[in-house]
Amino acid sequence: MSQRSAGTLTLPWSTPSPKATKQVTFDHLLLIVTVTLALVGLVMVFSASAVVAGENKRFHDSWYFLKRQLAWLAFGLALLHVVSRIDYVWWKRLALPLLGLITVLLVLVLIPSVGVVVKGARRWLHLGPISIQPVEMVKLITVIYLAAYLAKKEDRIQSFRDGLMPAVAVVGLLSGLVLLEPDLGTIVVIGLVTAGMLFLGGARISHLFRLVPVALVAMAVLIWLSPYRWKRLLAFLDPEQDPTGSGFQIHQSLLAFGSGGLFGVGLGEGKQKLFFLPEAHTDFVLALMGEELGLVGTGVIILLFAVFAIRGFQIAARAQMPFGRYLGIGITLLIAAQAIINASVVTGLLPTKGLTLPFVSYGGSSLVMSLVGVGILLNISRDRQAGQEEMRQRSGRGGVRRQ
Amino acid sequence: MAGSLSRGRRYVLLLLLLCGFGVVLFRLVTLQVLQAAELSAQADRQHQKTVSLEGARGRIVDRHGKILAMNVEVQSVFGVPNTVDSPLKTARQLSPILHVRTDELERKLRQDRRFVWLARKLDPEQGRRLDRLSLDGIGVVMEGRRFYPKGPLLAHVLGFSGMDGEGLEGVEHRYEPYLHGEKRMMVLQRDALGHTVFPKGMMERSPTPGHSLTLTIDEVIQYIVERELEDAVSRARAKSGTMIVLDPKTGAVLAMAVSPRFDPNAVSALSPDRWRNRALTDAYEPGSTMKAMMAAAAIEERVVSPNTMVFGEHGRMTVANTVIHDHERLGWISFAQVIQKSSNIGAAKTGMALGEHRLYRYLQAFGFGQRTEIDLPGEGVGLVRDPKDWGRRSVASISIGQEIGVTPLQMVSAVAAIANNGMLMKPYVVSEIRDADNHIIRQVPPQTKRRVISPETARSVTKILEGVVTDGTGTNAAIPGFRVAGKTGTAQKIDPRTGAYSASRFVASFAGYAPAGNPQLAMIVVIDEPLGDTQGGAVAAPVFSRVGEQVLSYLGVPSDAPITLAMASRQ
């Protein structure tokens, strides 16, 4: 019964999408939340980096980071606009080519003469004047691939070998490449989003649980292999023990939140960013906000992300095609999960990971890919039929099934 | 069935996400409300380990880039009390070098703090002696100290800055936002053992220095002006003196001097009276120099022409029951002669013919009673009363420069307006602001305030003022080879005890410009309370002449009378 009804649900996207979709405007609230977060990010990036950029002889210009972030934001918003006008069905067709492309890029970045090492990790690829981080693209491409896969194999996903394993294998392969850089944080996000999407696609919960021990063992081996992760874990378990060593970042981050209190010390007045809070403009931007704007500021950010999540799910749920629903929820999961993990890391709930806060943190690749994700979501939000139109369609479909 | 299953699972996923946000929010409340006091106290303790030092102040240079104010790096001494073994012994060793009392040093070193300043901005010699001691728990950090390499030169314009590097007077004060450097921070860290706190391995952020200023002042001209002014003041045994040199075409201040001078490198012992820039703060009664403006107004308004005959009343005229005197008993003379001989009676009569409203309008147009808006602090407005408060004698008095207070700067800009074909310019001292990389941040163009008189009037007033120097009261102002225009002034000061004009205290002045045909310099010399000869023509005019001669030659200004010179050289 369930399989048959799933079959009828595949009907709409095997025929061209109805013209009506073009007339539905995109979701304003989602765009407003996104732009608000990005603008708040711009302000905080400036507050955080004016010190660093002004101090550093190389950057010299205290507007350096602001200018760059502003340029990336403009580029990202332009891309968002374009993507929101591309029928999202295209992404289904592009899923496999994109998967191939990202695999090539991930391999390229590993080649010593091509990839650039920053802070011990080989993550950057220089393309002329700009540098990109392929890792930021991996996440979105994984989501697109999984959405396409789930939409196609919807009826077989309950089978462990035919449904679940092929997807897990592909994602595992990508993760393996990411791991070589190495970037554990991204893998955790990819893992969580993959699990979420497989769960949504109808995979048996018992099957999913079978993957947990595999993941745990893999993690254990990785930690055992590289001493710095072991140190980070120790530092996480007891940050007070050595405030100048590995626990330094987290400890300083907590001090920043604490000194901010309810209303913060005022924009630009934060002291932690001077020496104590490393990467205040990237990964730890929430801590900076905690110090300067207080609980009011951080609370608003978290609430904005929650609104984003709820709205993303609503948009996805209204999509006519299963691919749209999977894609929408996957993108929402990606951004929300990364926000939660980043916030958990900076508040000391999880070990340090090196993940940005979507839209807010400084970083071009991360910002642009998040905005592209939102662009796709906005296109999905056009693909719905309001009120009676939807009802009529449903009863129509019911008719088809009865025949 | 799959539809509802998928929907159920969707809600589960959303719920998980919202739970995640909830946990984060709860954690934030814990950190920012419940543990806030404890965490912020911890952060404060940590921040106390940072010491803020002022950044390097920008330089001040003259129009040719010669340095007038700069920063030198000097040593400041601090202690780390909890690492000093014997505060008393250390204090005894330091006291003779730092010139600080032993008990005071000891008290500082016994404080329960991580950091304490012992002495700031030492002399280089003190620093060398301190280095030889190399005491435990005592450290040295470099700080910027303001240094004026030319000593008293231009001190009244430059001003000076305080111990914490903030500009207190003059250009230093007015341009503080540009000059001051970025504060820098020094962080005290733990050493490898983790128990001492000593700034050996301190991080220091390299601070951005402040912007530098280029002045309109010419160091050479300023030097000539100061030397001649000091000389004149001491020869006349006067209380003080002021001299200003403007470029009349732009309003740029080429030199501005007040005598007696002071050394901005050592101001702490001086009273504020010594560093006040009287050239623009203090108003005086100008006396006869005001007749130049009165003449300009009367000619512009066609009340008189240079050739109009005026009766001199034989040196005595009664106005509003008071008597106005002249030095000479003059009969019928031309208006040009009224100015050249500085006839009070002729000037008063012309002023009365002009009338109070027109006179007042021209006083305002020439900029009296208002700030010139020069870019220096503390400028005075002078004293110009509203016509409705004027008495019956006021028109006559003001026409001869009484019942009115002006600053030397107001007077010289008014004279410069006549020199500049009737256009009043705004005087200024800073022409350029550059950042630490020598990129121009701001460039100050000359600013025209308004047209006061027509070019024709300016030309005929110039001719009259040239007569003052060729065969009038200002012959001592003459500069060989150049045509000079100007006006003398000798004003009685009001005795503060009696409230009447004093018979012994005068202000002697001369204001004018040269070369008269194409003015390059507008200058004023004001000598306050000269003893002996008190006449402006005798005390102030020679200073004008000597400075003018040297400066015109320094600037390479071609002589007004090339033919005469050529003939002279042939002989």
PDB file of N, CA, C and O in Angstrom, chain A residues 221-252:
ATOM      1  N   VAL A 221      39.290   5.738  15.897  1.00  0.00           N
ATOM      2  CA  VAL A 221      40.552   5.487  15.194  1.00  0.00           C
ATOM      3  C   VAL A 221      41.220   6.803  14.801  1.00  0.00           C
ATOM      4  O   VAL A 221      42.416   7.002  14.991  1.00  0.00           O
ATOM      5  N   LEU A 222      40.405   7.723  14.283  1.00  0.00           N
ATOM      6  CA  LEU A 222      40.939   9.011  13.838  1.00  0.00           C
ATOM      7  C   LEU A 222      41.568   9.775  14.988  1.00  0.00           C
ATOM      8  O   LEU A 222      42.646  10.352  14.874  1.00  0.00           O
ATOM      9  N   ILE A 223      40.862   9.794  16.103  1.00  0.00           N
ATOM     10  CA  ILE A 223      41.366  10.514  17.270  1.00  0.00           C
ATOM     11  C   ILE A 223      42.655   9.885  17.759  1.00  0.00           C
ATOM     12  O   ILE A 223      43.619  10.548  18.125  1.00  0.00           O
ATOM     13  N   TRP A 224      42.655   8.558  17.714  1.00  0.00           N
ATOM     14  CA  TRP A 224      43.828   7.831  18.186  1.00  0.00           C
ATOM     15  C   TRP A 224      45.024   8.113  17.265  1.00  0.00           C
ATOM     16  O   TRP A 224      46.169   8.212  17.706  1.00  0.00           O
ATOM     17  N   LEU A 225      44.719   8.293  15.980  1.00  0.00           N
ATOM     18  CA  LEU A 225      45.781   8.509  15.004  1.00  0.00           C
ATOM     19  C   LEU A 225      46.399   9.902  15.085  1.00  0.00           C
ATOM     20  O   LEU A 225      47.574  10.081  14.818  1.00  0.00           O
ATOM     21  N   SER A 226      45.575  10.896  15.384  1.00  0.00           N
ATOM     22  CA  SER A 226      46.162  12.238  15.401  1.00  0.00           C
ATOM     23  C   SER A 226      46.093  12.838  16.803  1.00  0.00           C
ATOM     24  O   SER A 226      45.020  13.035  17.348  1.00  0.00           O
ATOM     25  N   PRO A 227      47.251  13.151  17.364  1.00  0.00           N
ATOM     26  CA  PRO A 227      47.327  13.587  18.755  1.00  0.00           C
ATOM     27  C   PRO A 227      46.591  14.906  19.010  1.00  0.00           C
ATOM     28  O   PRO A 227      46.073  15.108  20.095  1.00  0.00           O
ATOM     29  N   TYR A 228      46.514  15.786  17.993  1.00  0.00           N
ATOM     30  CA  TYR A 228      45.905  17.078  18.292  1.00  0.00           C
ATOM     31  C   TYR A 228      44.433  16.945  18.607  1.00  0.00           C
ATOM     32  O   TYR A 228      43.878  17.684  19.399  1.00  0.00           O
ATOM     33  N   ARG A 229      43.783  15.955  17.962  1.00  0.00           N
ATOM     34  CA  ARG A 229      42.364  15.748  18.265  1.00  0.00           C
ATOM     35  C   ARG A 229      42.200  15.221  19.687  1.00  0.00           C
ATOM     36  O   ARG A 229      41.262  15.567  20.389  1.00  0.00           O
ATOM     37  N   TRP A 230      43.147  14.397  20.087  1.00  0.00           N
ATOM     38  CA  TRP A 230      43.105  13.852  21.447  1.00  0.00           C
ATOM     39  C   TRP A 230      43.247  14.991  22.447  1.00  0.00           C
ATOM     40  O   TRP A 230      42.519  15.085  23.425  1.00  0.00           O
ATOM     41  N   LYS A 231      44.154  15.894  22.148  1.00  0.00           N
ATOM     42  CA  LYS A 231      44.365  17.063  23.006  1.00  0.00           C
ATOM     43  C   LYS A 231      43.098  17.906  23.089  1.00  0.00           C
ATOM     44  O   LYS A 231      42.707  18.369  24.152  1.00  0.00           O
ATOM     45  N   ARG A 232      42.488  18.132  21.925  1.00  0.00           N
ATOM     46  CA  ARG A 232      41.264  18.933  21.899  1.00  0.00           C
ATOM     47  C   ARG A 232      40.182  18.303  22.749  1.00  0.00           C
ATOM     48  O   ARG A 232      39.453  18.975  23.456  1.00  0.00           O
ATOM     49  N   LEU A 233      40.112  16.974  22.652  1.00  0.00           N
ATOM     50  CA  LEU A 233      39.088  16.268  23.412  1.00  0.00           C
ATOM     51  C   LEU A 233      39.342  16.442  24.903  1.00  0.00           C
ATOM     52  O   LEU A 233      38.438  16.740  25.676  1.00  0.00           O
ATOM     53  N   LEU A 234      40.622  16.280  25.285  1.00  0.00           N
ATOM     54  CA  LEU A 234      40.982  16.462  26.694  1.00  0.00           C
ATOM     55  C   LEU A 234      40.647  17.879  27.143  1.00  0.00           C
ATOM     56  O   LEU A 234      40.070  18.096  28.202  1.00  0.00           O
ATOM     57  N   ALA A 235      41.027  18.812  26.303  1.00  0.00           N
ATOM     58  CA  ALA A 235      40.797  20.218  26.650  1.00  0.00           C
ATOM     59  C   ALA A 235      39.304  20.474  26.803  1.00  0.00           C
ATOM     60  O   ALA A 235      38.872  21.237  27.663  1.00  0.00           O
ATOM     61  N   PHE A 236      38.521  19.823  25.969  1.00  0.00           N
ATOM     62  CA  PHE A 236      37.078  20.002  26.054  1.00  0.00           C
ATOM     63  C   PHE A 236      36.549  19.453  27.371  1.00  0.00           C
ATOM     64  O   PHE A 236      35.698  20.045  28.015  1.00  0.00           O
ATOM     65  N   LEU A 237      37.103  18.301  27.761  1.00  0.00           N
ATOM     66  CA  LEU A 237      36.595  17.675  28.978  1.00  0.00           C
ATOM     67  C   LEU A 237      36.956  18.497  30.209  1.00  0.00           C
ATOM     68  O   LEU A 237      36.221  18.516  31.186  1.00  0.00           O
ATOM     69  N   ASP A 238      38.108  19.185  30.157  1.00  0.00           N
ATOM     70  CA  ASP A 238      38.476  19.975  31.317  1.00  0.00           C
ATOM     71  C   ASP A 238      39.188  21.254  30.894  1.00  0.00           C
ATOM     72  O   ASP A 238      40.416  21.337  30.934  1.00  0.00           O
ATOM     73  N   PRO A 239      38.442  22.241  30.477  1.00  0.00           N
ATOM     74  CA  PRO A 239      39.064  23.453  29.926  1.00  0.00           C
ATOM     75  C   PRO A 239      39.849  24.255  30.962  1.00  0.00           C
ATOM     76  O   PRO A 239      40.760  24.985  30.617  1.00  0.00           O
ATOM     77  N   GLU A 240      39.494  24.152  32.232  1.00  0.00           N
ATOM     78  CA  GLU A 240      40.137  24.951  33.262  1.00  0.00           C
ATOM     79  C   GLU A 240      41.577  24.498  33.506  1.00  0.00           C
ATOM     80  O   GLU A 240      42.406  25.256  33.985  1.00  0.00           O
ATOM     81  N   GLN A 241      41.819  23.245  33.167  1.00  0.00           N
ATOM     82  CA  GLN A 241      43.084  22.641  33.562  1.00  0.00           C
ATOM     83  C   GLN A 241      44.283  23.389  32.991  1.00  0.00           C
ATOM     84  O   GLN A 241      45.279  23.606  33.675  1.00  0.00           O
ATOM     85  N   ASP A 242      44.199  23.799  31.768  1.00  0.00           N
ATOM     86  CA  ASP A 242      45.336  24.466  31.154  1.00  0.00           C
ATOM     87  C   ASP A 242      44.853  25.626  30.292  1.00  0.00           C
ATOM     88  O   ASP A 242      44.740  25.521  29.093  1.00  0.00           O
ATOM     89  N   PRO A 243      44.554  26.736  30.952  1.00  0.00           N
ATOM     90  CA  PRO A 243      43.918  27.829  30.220  1.00  0.00           C
ATOM     91  C   PRO A 243      44.804  28.478  29.150  1.00  0.00           C
ATOM     92  O   PRO A 243      44.319  29.249  28.346  1.00  0.00           O
ATOM     93  N   THR A 244      46.094  28.188  29.152  1.00  0.00           N
ATOM     94  CA  THR A 244      46.912  28.799  28.107  1.00  0.00           C
ATOM     95  C   THR A 244      47.143  27.840  26.936  1.00  0.00           C
ATOM     96  O   THR A 244      47.648  28.228  25.907  1.00  0.00           O
ATOM     97  N   GLY A 245      46.778  26.581  27.113  1.00  0.00           N
ATOM     98  CA  GLY A 245      47.051  25.589  26.081  1.00  0.00           C
ATOM     99  C   GLY A 245      45.851  25.337  25.194  1.00  0.00           C
ATOM    100  O   GLY A 245      45.247  26.270  24.670  1.00  0.00           O
ATOM    101  N   SER A 246      45.492  24.060  25.062  1.00  0.00           N
ATOM    102  CA  SER A 246      44.440  23.691  24.119  1.00  0.00           C
ATOM    103  C   SER A 246      43.070  24.208  24.522  1.00  0.00           C
ATOM    104  O   SER A 246      42.239  24.490  23.670  1.00  0.00           O
ATOM    105  N   GLY A 247      42.844  24.325  25.819  1.00  0.00           N
ATOM    106  CA  GLY A 247      41.535  24.792  26.253  1.00  0.00           C
ATOM    107  C   GLY A 247      41.397  26.303  26.183  1.00  0.00           C
ATOM    108  O   GLY A 247      40.349  26.849  26.502  1.00  0.00           O
ATOM    109  N   PHE A 248      42.462  26.955  25.763  1.00  0.00           N
ATOM    110  CA  PHE A 248      42.511  28.416  25.760  1.00  0.00           C
ATOM    111  C   PHE A 248      41.321  29.040  25.046  1.00  0.00           C
ATOM    112  O   PHE A 248      40.590  29.842  25.606  1.00  0.00           O
ATOM    113  N   GLN A 249      41.128  28.572  23.790  1.00  0.00           N
ATOM    114  CA  GLN A 249      40.051  29.147  22.977  1.00  0.00           C
ATOM    115  C   GLN A 249      38.696  29.068  23.667  1.00  0.00           C
ATOM    116  O   GLN A 249      37.998  30.060  23.795  1.00  0.00           O
ATOM    117  N   ILE A 250      38.369  27.850  24.074  1.00  0.00           N
ATOM    118  CA  ILE A 250      37.062  27.636  24.681  1.00  0.00           C
ATOM    119  C   ILE A 250      36.915  28.439  25.954  1.00  0.00           C
ATOM    120  O   ILE A 250      35.899  29.093  26.198  1.00  0.00           O
ATOM    121  N   HIS A 251      37.965  28.410  26.760  1.00  0.00           N
ATOM    122  CA  HIS A 251      37.930  29.148  28.009  1.00  0.00           C
ATOM    123  C   HIS A 251      37.685  30.633  27.755  1.00  0.00           C
ATOM    124  O   HIS A 251      36.841  31.268  28.377  1.00  0.00           O
ATOM    125  N   GLN A 252      38.441  31.180  26.793  1.00  0.00           N
ATOM    126  CA  GLN A 252      38.297  32.602  26.477  1.00  0.00           C
ATOM    127  C   GLN A 252      36.925  32.902  25.912  1.00  0.00           C
ATOM    128  O   GLN A 252      36.353  33.964  26.159  1.00  0.00           O
TER     129      GLN A 252
END
